[in-house]
Coordinates of C-alpha atoms in Angstrom, one line a residue:
M912 CA 0.0 0.0 0.0
S913 CA 3.0 2.4 0.6
L914 CA 3.8 2.1 -3.1
Y915 CA 0.4 3.4 -4.1
K916 CA 0.5 6.0 -1.3
N917 CA 3.8 7.3 -2.7
L918 CA 2.5 7.3 -6.3
F919 CA -0.7 9.1 -5.1
K920 CA 1.4 11.7 -3.3
Q921 CA 3.6 12.4 -6.3
T922 CA 0.7 12.4 -8.7
A923 CA -1.2 14.8 -6.3
I924 CA 1.7 17.2 -6.3
Y925 CA 2.3 16.9 -10.1
G926 CA -1.5 17.3 -10.3
L927 CA -1.2 20.7 -8.5
A928 CA 1.7 21.6 -10.9
T929 CA -0.7 20.9 -13.7
V930 CA -4.2 21.8 -12.3
I931 CA -3.2 25.2 -10.9
P932 CA -1.4 26.4 -14.0
R933 CA -4.3 25.2 -16.1
M934 CA -6.8 26.9 -13.8
F935 CA -4.8 30.1 -14.4
S936 CA -5.1 29.5 -18.1
F937 CA -8.7 28.8 -17.4
F938 CA -9.1 32.5 -17.0
L939 CA -7.5 33.1 -20.4
V940 CA -10.3 31.3 -22.3
P941 CA -13.1 33.8 -21.4
L942 CA -10.5 36.7 -21.8
Y943 CA -9.5 35.6 -25.3
T944 CA -13.1 34.8 -26.4
E945 CA -14.3 38.2 -25.2
L946 CA -11.5 40.4 -26.4
L947 CA -10.5 38.7 -29.7
P948 CA -12.6 38.2 -32.8
K949 CA -13.2 34.6 -33.6
E950 CA -10.8 34.8 -36.5
E951 CA -8.0 36.0 -34.3
Y952 CA -8.7 33.5 -31.6
G953 CA -8.7 30.8 -34.3
Q954 CA -5.3 32.1 -35.6
V955 CA -3.8 31.9 -32.0
N956 CA -4.9 28.3 -31.7
V957 CA -3.4 27.4 -35.1
I958 CA -0.1 29.0 -34.1
F959 CA 0.0 27.1 -30.8
A960 CA -0.7 23.9 -32.7
Y961 CA 2.4 24.4 -34.7
L962 CA 4.3 25.4 -31.5
I963 CA 3.3 22.1 -29.8
F964 CA 4.4 20.2 -32.9
F965 CA 7.8 21.6 -32.9
N966 CA 8.2 21.2 -29.1
V967 CA 8.1 17.5 -29.8
I968 CA 10.8 17.7 -32.5
L969 CA 13.1 19.8 -30.3
A970 CA 12.8 17.2 -27.4
Y971 CA 13.4 14.3 -29.9
G972 CA 12.4 11.7 -27.2
M973 CA 15.2 12.7 -24.9
E974 CA 12.9 13.3 -21.9
T975 CA 11.6 9.7 -21.8
S976 CA 15.0 8.4 -22.8
F977 CA 16.5 10.3 -19.8
F978 CA 14.1 8.5 -17.4
R979 CA 14.9 5.1 -18.9
F980 CA 18.7 5.5 -18.7
Y981 CA 18.8 7.5 -15.4
N982 CA 17.1 4.5 -13.7
S983 CA 19.2 1.8 -15.6
E984 CA 22.7 3.3 -15.7
D985 CA 25.1 3.2 -12.7
N986 CA 26.6 6.7 -13.5
K987 CA 23.5 8.9 -13.3
K988 CA 25.6 12.0 -13.6
T989 CA 26.8 11.0 -17.0
V990 CA 23.2 10.6 -18.1
V991 CA 22.3 14.1 -16.9
E992 CA 25.4 15.7 -18.5
T993 CA 25.1 13.9 -21.9
S994 CA 21.4 14.6 -22.3
M995 CA 21.8 18.2 -21.2
V996 CA 24.7 18.9 -23.6
S997 CA 22.7 17.3 -26.4
I998 CA 19.6 19.4 -25.9
F999 CA 21.7 22.5 -25.5
W1000 CA 23.5 22.3 -28.8
T1001 CA 20.6 21.0 -30.9
T1002 CA 18.5 23.9 -29.5
L1003 CA 21.1 26.5 -30.5
F1004 CA 21.3 25.0 -33.9
F1005 CA 17.5 25.2 -34.3
L1006 CA 17.5 28.9 -33.1
A1007 CA 20.1 29.9 -35.7
V1008 CA 18.4 28.1 -38.6
A1009 CA 14.9 29.1 -37.7
L1010 CA 15.8 32.8 -37.4
L1011 CA 17.7 32.7 -40.7
F1012 CA 14.7 31.2 -42.6
R1013 CA 11.8 32.8 -40.5
I1014 CA 10.5 34.9 -43.4
S1015 CA 10.3 31.8 -45.8
V1016 CA 8.5 29.9 -43.0
A1017 CA 6.1 32.7 -42.4
E1018 CA 5.3 32.9 -46.1
F1019 CA 4.8 29.1 -46.4
L1020 CA 2.5 28.9 -43.3
E1021 CA 0.7 32.2 -44.2
I1022 CA 1.4 33.6 -40.7
D1023 CA 2.8 37.0 -39.8
V1024 CA 6.6 36.8 -39.6
Q1025 CA 6.5 38.7 -36.3
Y1026 CA 4.5 35.8 -34.7
I1027 CA 6.9 33.3 -36.2
T1028 CA 9.8 35.0 -34.5
Y1029 CA 8.0 35.0 -31.2
V1030 CA 7.3 31.3 -31.5
I1031 CA 10.9 30.5 -32.3
W1032 CA 12.1 32.1 -29.0
I1033 CA 9.4 30.4 -27.0
L1034 CA 10.4 27.0 -28.5
T1035 CA 14.0 27.8 -27.7
F1036 CA 13.5 28.7 -24.1
D1037 CA 11.1 25.7 -23.5
A1038 CA 13.6 23.3 -25.1
L1039 CA 16.4 24.4 -22.8
V1040 CA 14.5 23.5 -19.7
I1041 CA 13.5 19.9 -20.7
I1042 CA 16.3 18.1 -19.0
P1043 CA 16.3 20.4 -15.8
F1044 CA 12.6 19.6 -15.4
S1045 CA 13.2 15.9 -16.1
K1046 CA 16.0 15.8 -13.5
L1047 CA 13.6 17.3 -10.9
R1048 CA 11.1 14.5 -11.6
A1049 CA 13.8 11.8 -11.6
N1050 CA 15.1 13.0 -8.3
Q1051 CA 11.5 13.0 -6.9
R1052 CA 11.3 16.7 -6.3
P1053 CA 7.7 17.3 -7.4
L1054 CA 7.2 20.3 -5.0
F1055 CA 10.0 22.4 -6.6
Y1056 CA 8.8 21.2 -10.0
A1057 CA 5.2 22.4 -9.1
I1058 CA 6.4 25.8 -7.9
I1059 CA 8.3 26.5 -11.1
K1060 CA 5.4 25.3 -13.3
I1061 CA 2.9 27.3 -11.4
G1062 CA 5.2 30.4 -11.5
N1063 CA 5.5 30.1 -15.2
V1064 CA 1.8 30.2 -15.9
A1065 CA 1.2 32.9 -13.2
V1066 CA 3.6 35.1 -15.0
N1067 CA 2.0 34.3 -18.3
L1068 CA -1.4 35.1 -17.0
G1069 CA -0.3 38.3 -15.3
F1070 CA 1.2 39.7 -18.5
N1071 CA -1.8 38.6 -20.5
L1072 CA -4.0 40.5 -18.1
F1073 CA -1.7 43.5 -18.2
F1074 CA -1.2 43.7 -21.9
L1075 CA -4.8 43.0 -22.9
I1076 CA -6.8 44.8 -20.2
Y1077 CA -4.8 47.3 -18.2
L1078 CA -2.2 48.5 -20.8
P1079 CA -4.9 50.0 -23.1
K1080 CA -6.5 51.9 -20.2
L1081 CA -3.2 53.1 -18.8
A1082 CA -2.0 54.3 -22.3
Q1083 CA -5.3 56.1 -22.9
A1084 CA -5.1 57.8 -19.5
N1085 CA -1.4 58.7 -19.9
P1086 CA -0.8 59.4 -23.6
D1087 CA 2.6 61.0 -23.1
S1088 CA 4.0 58.4 -20.7
F1089 CA 6.4 55.4 -21.3
I1090 CA 3.4 53.1 -20.9
S1091 CA 1.8 54.6 -23.9
S1092 CA 5.0 54.0 -26.0
I1093 CA 4.7 50.2 -25.5
Y1094 CA 1.0 50.1 -26.4
F1095 CA 0.0 49.2 -29.9
E1096 CA -3.5 49.1 -31.2
D1097 CA -4.7 45.9 -32.7
F1098 CA -1.7 43.9 -31.4
Q1099 CA -3.7 41.6 -29.1
V1100 CA -2.3 38.4 -30.7
G1101 CA 1.2 39.8 -30.4
Y1102 CA 0.8 40.5 -26.7
I1103 CA -0.3 36.9 -26.2
F1104 CA 3.0 35.6 -27.5
V1105 CA 5.1 38.3 -25.8
S1106 CA 3.5 37.1 -22.5
N1107 CA 4.5 33.6 -23.3
I1108 CA 8.1 34.6 -24.1
I1109 CA 8.5 36.4 -20.8
A1110 CA 7.2 33.4 -18.9
S1111 CA 9.4 31.0 -20.7
L1112 CA 12.5 33.2 -20.3
L1113 CA 12.0 33.6 -16.6
T1114 CA 11.5 29.8 -16.2
L1115 CA 14.8 29.3 -18.0
V1116 CA 16.5 31.8 -15.7
V1117 CA 15.3 29.9 -12.6
L1118 CA 16.6 26.6 -14.0
L1119 CA 19.8 28.0 -15.6
P1120 CA 22.1 27.0 -12.7
N1121 CA 21.6 23.4 -13.9
Y1122 CA 23.8 24.3 -16.8
F1123 CA 26.5 25.7 -14.6
H1124 CA 26.6 22.8 -12.2
V1125 CA 27.6 20.2 -14.8
K1126 CA 31.0 19.5 -16.2
W1127 CA 29.7 19.3 -19.8
H1128 CA 31.0 15.8 -20.2
F1129 CA 29.5 14.1 -23.3
D1130 CA 29.5 10.3 -23.6
F1131 CA 29.0 9.7 -27.2
S1132 CA 28.3 6.0 -26.8
L1133 CA 25.6 6.6 -24.2
W1134 CA 24.2 9.4 -26.4
K1135 CA 23.8 7.0 -29.3
R1136 CA 21.9 4.5 -27.2
M1137 CA 19.7 7.3 -25.7
T1138 CA 18.9 8.7 -29.1
K1139 CA 18.2 5.1 -30.5
Y1140 CA 15.8 4.6 -27.6
G1141 CA 14.3 8.1 -27.9
F1142 CA 13.9 8.4 -31.7
P1143 CA 10.7 6.2 -31.8
I1144 CA 9.4 8.2 -28.8
M1145 CA 9.9 11.3 -31.0
I1146 CA 8.0 9.7 -33.8
A1147 CA 5.3 8.8 -31.4
G1148 CA 5.3 12.4 -30.1
I1149 CA 5.0 13.8 -33.6
A1150 CA 2.1 11.5 -34.2
F1151 CA 0.6 12.5 -30.9
A1152 CA 0.9 16.2 -31.8
I1153 CA -0.9 15.4 -35.1
N1154 CA -3.7 13.6 -33.2
D1155 CA -4.0 16.3 -30.6
Q1156 CA -3.5 19.6 -32.6
F1157 CA -3.4 19.0 -36.3
D1158 CA -7.2 19.2 -36.6
K1159 CA -7.0 23.0 -36.0
I1160 CA -4.5 23.3 -38.9
L1161 CA -6.6 21.1 -41.2
L1162 CA -9.8 23.0 -40.4
Q1163 CA -8.0 26.2 -41.4
H1164 CA -7.0 24.7 -44.8
L1165 CA -10.0 22.5 -45.6
L1166 CA -12.9 24.9 -44.8
P1167 CA -13.8 27.9 -46.9
P1168 CA -11.2 30.7 -46.3
D1169 CA -13.8 33.3 -45.3
T1170 CA -15.1 31.1 -42.4
A1171 CA -12.2 28.8 -41.6
E1172 CA -10.4 30.8 -38.8
A1173 CA -13.8 31.6 -37.1
Q1174 CA -14.7 27.9 -37.2
V1175 CA -11.3 27.1 -35.7
G1176 CA -12.0 29.6 -32.9
I1177 CA -15.4 28.2 -32.1
Y1178 CA -14.1 24.6 -32.1
S1179 CA -11.1 25.5 -30.0
A1180 CA -13.2 27.2 -27.4
C1181 CA -15.5 24.3 -26.8
Y1182 CA -12.5 21.9 -27.0
K1183 CA -11.2 23.6 -23.9
L1184 CA -14.1 22.2 -21.9
G1185 CA -12.3 18.9 -22.1
L1186 CA -9.7 20.6 -19.9
F1187 CA -10.6 18.7 -16.8
M1188 CA -9.9 15.3 -18.3
V1189 CA -6.7 16.7 -19.8
L1190 CA -5.7 17.9 -16.3
F1191 CA -6.3 14.5 -14.8
R1192 CA -4.5 12.6 -17.6
T1193 CA -1.5 14.9 -17.7
A1194 CA -1.0 15.0 -13.9
Y1195 CA -1.2 11.2 -13.8
T1196 CA 1.2 10.8 -16.7
L1197 CA 3.8 13.0 -15.0
G1198 CA 3.7 10.9 -11.9
I1199 CA 3.4 7.5 -13.6
E1200 CA 6.3 7.5 -16.0
P1201 CA 9.1 7.6 -13.5
F1202 CA 7.1 5.2 -11.3
F1203 CA 6.9 2.6 -14.1
F1204 CA 10.7 2.6 -14.7
S1205 CA 11.7 2.7 -11.0
H1206 CA 9.5 -0.3 -10.1
A1207 CA 10.0 -2.4 -13.2
S1208 CA 12.3 -4.9 -11.3
N1209 CA 9.9 -5.5 -8.5
E1210 CA 8.5 -9.1 -8.2
N1211 CA 4.9 -8.0 -8.3
A1212 CA 5.3 -5.2 -10.8
K1213 CA 2.7 -6.5 -13.3
Q1214 CA 0.0 -6.8 -10.6
T1215 CA 0.9 -3.3 -9.5
Y1216 CA 0.5 -1.9 -13.0
A1217 CA -2.9 -3.8 -13.3
T1218 CA -4.2 -2.3 -10.1
I1219 CA -3.0 1.3 -11.0
T1220 CA -4.8 1.0 -14.4
K1221 CA -8.0 -0.2 -12.8
Y1222 CA -8.2 2.8 -10.5
F1223 CA -7.2 5.2 -13.2
V1224 CA -10.3 3.9 -15.2
I1225 CA -12.5 4.3 -12.1
F1226 CA -11.5 7.9 -11.4
G1227 CA -11.5 8.7 -15.1
S1228 CA -14.9 7.2 -15.8
L1229 CA -16.4 9.1 -12.9
M1230 CA -14.8 12.3 -14.1
T1231 CA -16.0 11.8 -17.6
L1232 CA -19.6 11.5 -16.6
G1233 CA -19.4 14.3 -14.1
V1234 CA -17.9 16.8 -16.6
I1235 CA -20.4 15.9 -19.3
V1236 CA -23.3 16.2 -16.9
F1237 CA -22.2 19.8 -15.9
A1238 CA -20.7 20.8 -19.3
D1239 CA -23.4 23.4 -19.8
V1240 CA -22.7 25.0 -16.4
L1241 CA -18.9 25.0 -17.2
K1242 CA -19.5 26.8 -20.5
L1243 CA -21.2 29.7 -18.7
I1244 CA -17.9 30.2 -16.8
M1245 CA -15.4 29.5 -19.5
I1246 CA -17.1 30.7 -22.7
R1247 CA -19.2 33.7 -22.0
D1248 CA -19.8 34.6 -25.6
S1249 CA -22.8 32.4 -26.6
S1250 CA -21.9 32.5 -30.3
Y1251 CA -19.1 30.0 -29.4
W1252 CA -21.6 27.4 -28.0
N1253 CA -22.5 26.1 -31.5
A1254 CA -19.7 23.5 -31.1
M1255 CA -20.9 22.2 -27.7
G1256 CA -21.8 18.9 -29.3
V1257 CA -18.1 18.0 -29.6
V1258 CA -17.5 18.2 -25.9
P1259 CA -18.4 14.5 -24.9
L1260 CA -16.3 13.2 -27.8
I1261 CA -13.2 15.3 -26.8
I1262 CA -13.5 14.3 -23.1
L1263 CA -13.9 10.6 -24.0
A1264 CA -11.0 10.8 -26.4
N1265 CA -8.7 12.3 -23.8
F1266 CA -9.8 9.5 -21.4
F1267 CA -8.9 6.9 -24.1
L1268 CA -5.5 8.5 -24.4
G1269 CA -5.0 8.3 -20.6
I1270 CA -5.8 4.6 -20.7
Y1271 CA -3.4 4.2 -23.6
T1272 CA -0.7 5.8 -21.5
N1273 CA -1.2 3.1 -18.9
L1274 CA -1.2 0.3 -21.5
S1275 CA 1.9 1.6 -23.1
V1276 CA 4.1 0.5 -20.2
W1277 CA 4.9 -2.8 -21.9
Y1278 CA 6.8 -1.4 -24.9
K1279 CA 8.7 1.1 -22.8
L1280 CA 9.9 -1.5 -20.2
T1281 CA 10.7 -4.1 -23.0
N1282 CA 12.7 -1.6 -24.9
Q1283 CA 10.3 -1.9 -27.9
T1284 CA 9.5 1.8 -28.2
H1285 CA 9.4 1.4 -32.0
I1286 CA 6.2 -0.4 -31.6
G1287 CA 4.8 2.6 -29.7
A1288 CA 5.9 4.8 -32.6
Y1289 CA 4.0 2.4 -35.0
I1290 CA 0.9 2.6 -32.9
S1291 CA 1.0 6.4 -32.8
I1292 CA 1.6 6.6 -36.5
I1293 CA -1.6 4.4 -37.1
G1294 CA -3.4 7.0 -34.9
A1295 CA -2.0 9.9 -36.8
I1296 CA -3.1 8.2 -40.1
I1297 CA -6.6 7.8 -38.8
T1298 CA -6.6 11.4 -37.7
L1299 CA -5.4 12.8 -41.0
A1300 CA -7.6 10.6 -43.1
L1301 CA -10.8 11.1 -41.1
N1302 CA -10.2 14.9 -40.9
Y1303 CA -9.6 15.1 -44.6
F1304 CA -12.8 13.2 -45.5
L1305 CA -15.1 14.5 -42.8
I1306 CA -14.2 18.2 -42.4
P1307 CA -15.6 19.3 -45.7
T1308 CA -19.0 17.9 -44.8
M1309 CA -19.1 17.9 -41.0
S1310 CA -16.7 20.8 -40.2
Y1311 CA -15.3 20.5 -36.6
Y1312 CA -17.6 17.5 -35.8
G1313 CA -15.5 15.6 -38.2
S1314 CA -12.4 16.6 -36.3
A1315 CA -13.9 15.4 -33.0
I1316 CA -14.8 12.1 -34.5
A1317 CA -11.3 11.7 -35.9
T1318 CA -9.8 12.4 -32.4
I1319 CA -11.9 9.8 -30.6
A1320 CA -11.3 7.3 -33.4
A1321 CA -7.6 7.8 -33.3
Y1322 CA -7.2 7.5 -29.5
G1323 CA -9.6 4.6 -29.2
S1324 CA -7.8 2.7 -31.9
M1325 CA -4.4 3.3 -30.2
M1326 CA -5.8 2.1 -26.9
L1327 CA -7.2 -1.2 -28.3
I1328 CA -4.0 -1.9 -30.4
S1329 CA -1.7 -1.3 -27.4
Y1330 CA -3.9 -3.6 -25.2
T1331 CA -3.9 -6.4 -27.8
L1332 CA -0.1 -6.2 -28.4
G1333 CA 0.6 -5.8 -24.7
N1334 CA -1.1 -9.1 -24.0
K1335 CA 1.3 -10.8 -26.5
Y1336 CA 4.6 -9.3 -25.5
Y1337 CA 4.2 -8.3 -21.8
P1338 CA 1.0 -9.8 -20.3
I1339 CA -0.4 -7.8 -17.4
P1340 CA -3.4 -9.3 -15.4
Y1341 CA -5.8 -6.4 -15.9
D1342 CA -9.2 -6.8 -14.3
M1343 CA -11.0 -6.4 -17.7
K1344 CA -14.4 -7.4 -16.3
K1345 CA -14.5 -4.4 -13.9
I1346 CA -12.5 -2.0 -16.2
G1347 CA -15.0 -2.8 -19.0
A1348 CA -18.0 -2.3 -16.7
Y1349 CA -16.8 1.1 -15.4
L1350 CA -15.8 2.3 -18.9
G1351 CA -19.0 1.0 -20.6
I1352 CA -21.4 2.4 -18.0
S1353 CA -19.7 5.8 -18.1
I1354 CA -19.9 6.0 -21.9
V1355 CA -23.5 4.9 -22.0
F1356 CA -24.6 7.2 -19.2
S1357 CA -22.7 10.1 -20.8
G1358 CA -24.1 9.6 -24.3
V1359 CA -27.7 9.1 -23.1
Y1360 CA -27.7 12.2 -20.9
F1361 CA -25.9 14.6 -23.2
Y1362 CA -27.7 13.8 -26.4
E1363 CA -31.1 12.9 -25.0
F1364 CA -31.5 14.7 -21.6
R1365 CA -29.0 17.5 -21.8
E1366 CA -29.4 20.2 -19.1
N1367 CA -32.0 18.1 -17.4
Y1368 CA -30.2 17.7 -14.0
F1369 CA -33.1 15.7 -12.6
V1370 CA -31.7 12.9 -14.9
G1371 CA -28.0 13.8 -14.9
I1372 CA -27.4 14.0 -11.2
P1373 CA -29.1 10.7 -10.3
M1374 CA -27.1 9.0 -13.1
L1375 CA -23.9 10.4 -11.5
L1376 CA -25.0 9.3 -8.0
A1377 CA -26.0 5.8 -9.3
F1378 CA -22.6 5.4 -11.0
T1379 CA -20.8 6.6 -7.9
Y1380 CA -22.7 4.0 -5.8
F1381 CA -21.9 1.2 -8.3
I1382 CA -18.2 2.0 -7.9
Y1383 CA -18.4 2.0 -4.1
Y1384 CA -20.4 -1.3 -4.2
N1385 CA -17.7 -3.0 -6.3
E1386 CA -14.7 -1.4 -4.5
K1387 CA -16.0 -1.2 -0.9
E1388 CA -13.5 -3.7 0.4
T1389 CA -10.5 -1.6 -0.8
I1390 CA -12.2 1.6 0.3
T1391 CA -12.8 0.2 3.7
R1392 CA -9.3 -1.0 4.0
I1393 CA -7.9 2.4 3.1
L1394 CA -10.2 4.2 5.6
K1395 CA -9.2 1.8 8.4
R1396 CA -5.5 2.4 7.7
K1397 CA -6.1 6.1 8.0
A1398 CA -8.0 5.7 11.2

């Protein structure tokens, strides 16, 4: 039980590091949807989609590779130094090349060159903190990790509020002041990226001592093994970025030009209501990846992984139903402009898709522990192909509903493929009877409520309570045992 307690503690702290920053960004959704036209909000989301895509490339699987070799190598210091030197020089190379060709990139992507320049600096600063953050997680320092992550988003939020709300008022009240000289009309999108640059730079400054406390020793033999292990992770990451973000880019290119960016804005706003499942999945992933590697040699490791997966499904199923039942309450808080609500129908699909992705994260333990990360890459590529194909065929006729269907189809397929292959290469005794029951009831209740009884809380709340009791009835022995231990 102490194993699970330690995992829960770390996941809770990592959860804070994820939930609190996301709650800060929670305030940005109503801010952006109120102050920006739909077209500009859509453009912001398209640019961030590209940013996430290149974040994966600049990490080139080194983060996961770091955990794998940090736990398996005797000389952990060499692992830290080699990975840090590698990321440092590849990032500087990217910075030089990207700045040199930024005008060509801007013309190709049809994005203002100024925004491209901002994105290049954000990518650079974020890449340079990959290994310092990984080191904190490997050394089990989740609290310090959480403080830095929360600080990053607090700074970002603060500057967004300053630039978008207070700066225009201050400039108007003091037209001859310095404040007025840094205010530019119709530059809201630019201020969003400037805020991100400041936050990323300050994060790098905090973690910069990590670069001064290493001897810059580079073990080329170790690096080759790390990159060989990490390359399939990068391919999987690129495929994941396609699954997670490319729908915004495809919507922009496949819909009529006069409405495309507005449709992207509407879809992106309602997509944000899946935030709570994303928070749960991300916090869990941050805690579970080091846990998987550090306990791989334990005698009962497989049973531990099976138990963890079951309880992930329990909490995730309950959260899925809860968020879907109260989705129309959440939209009043997050998306105040009712013209964005046209895309509310995608919300259950996006929440469930993110839940499938979380289950896939659990199931993916087998190919990471057996050093078959190339299979993970193949699974992710299949998911990306499904995403691209369905988006291409469905967007012209179904708009963003086609994108939502593509997302859930991709993640659902990845989850099933990983489970099937895992049974073959690294069998884990999952309690499929209970896992299937919790997942199935959550999906059925969510679909019936949202598409047949939406906003009828006399139906939704009893469904939620009935499902909660069903969980308690099936898990009461474990719950009772935990409560007795606490007493």
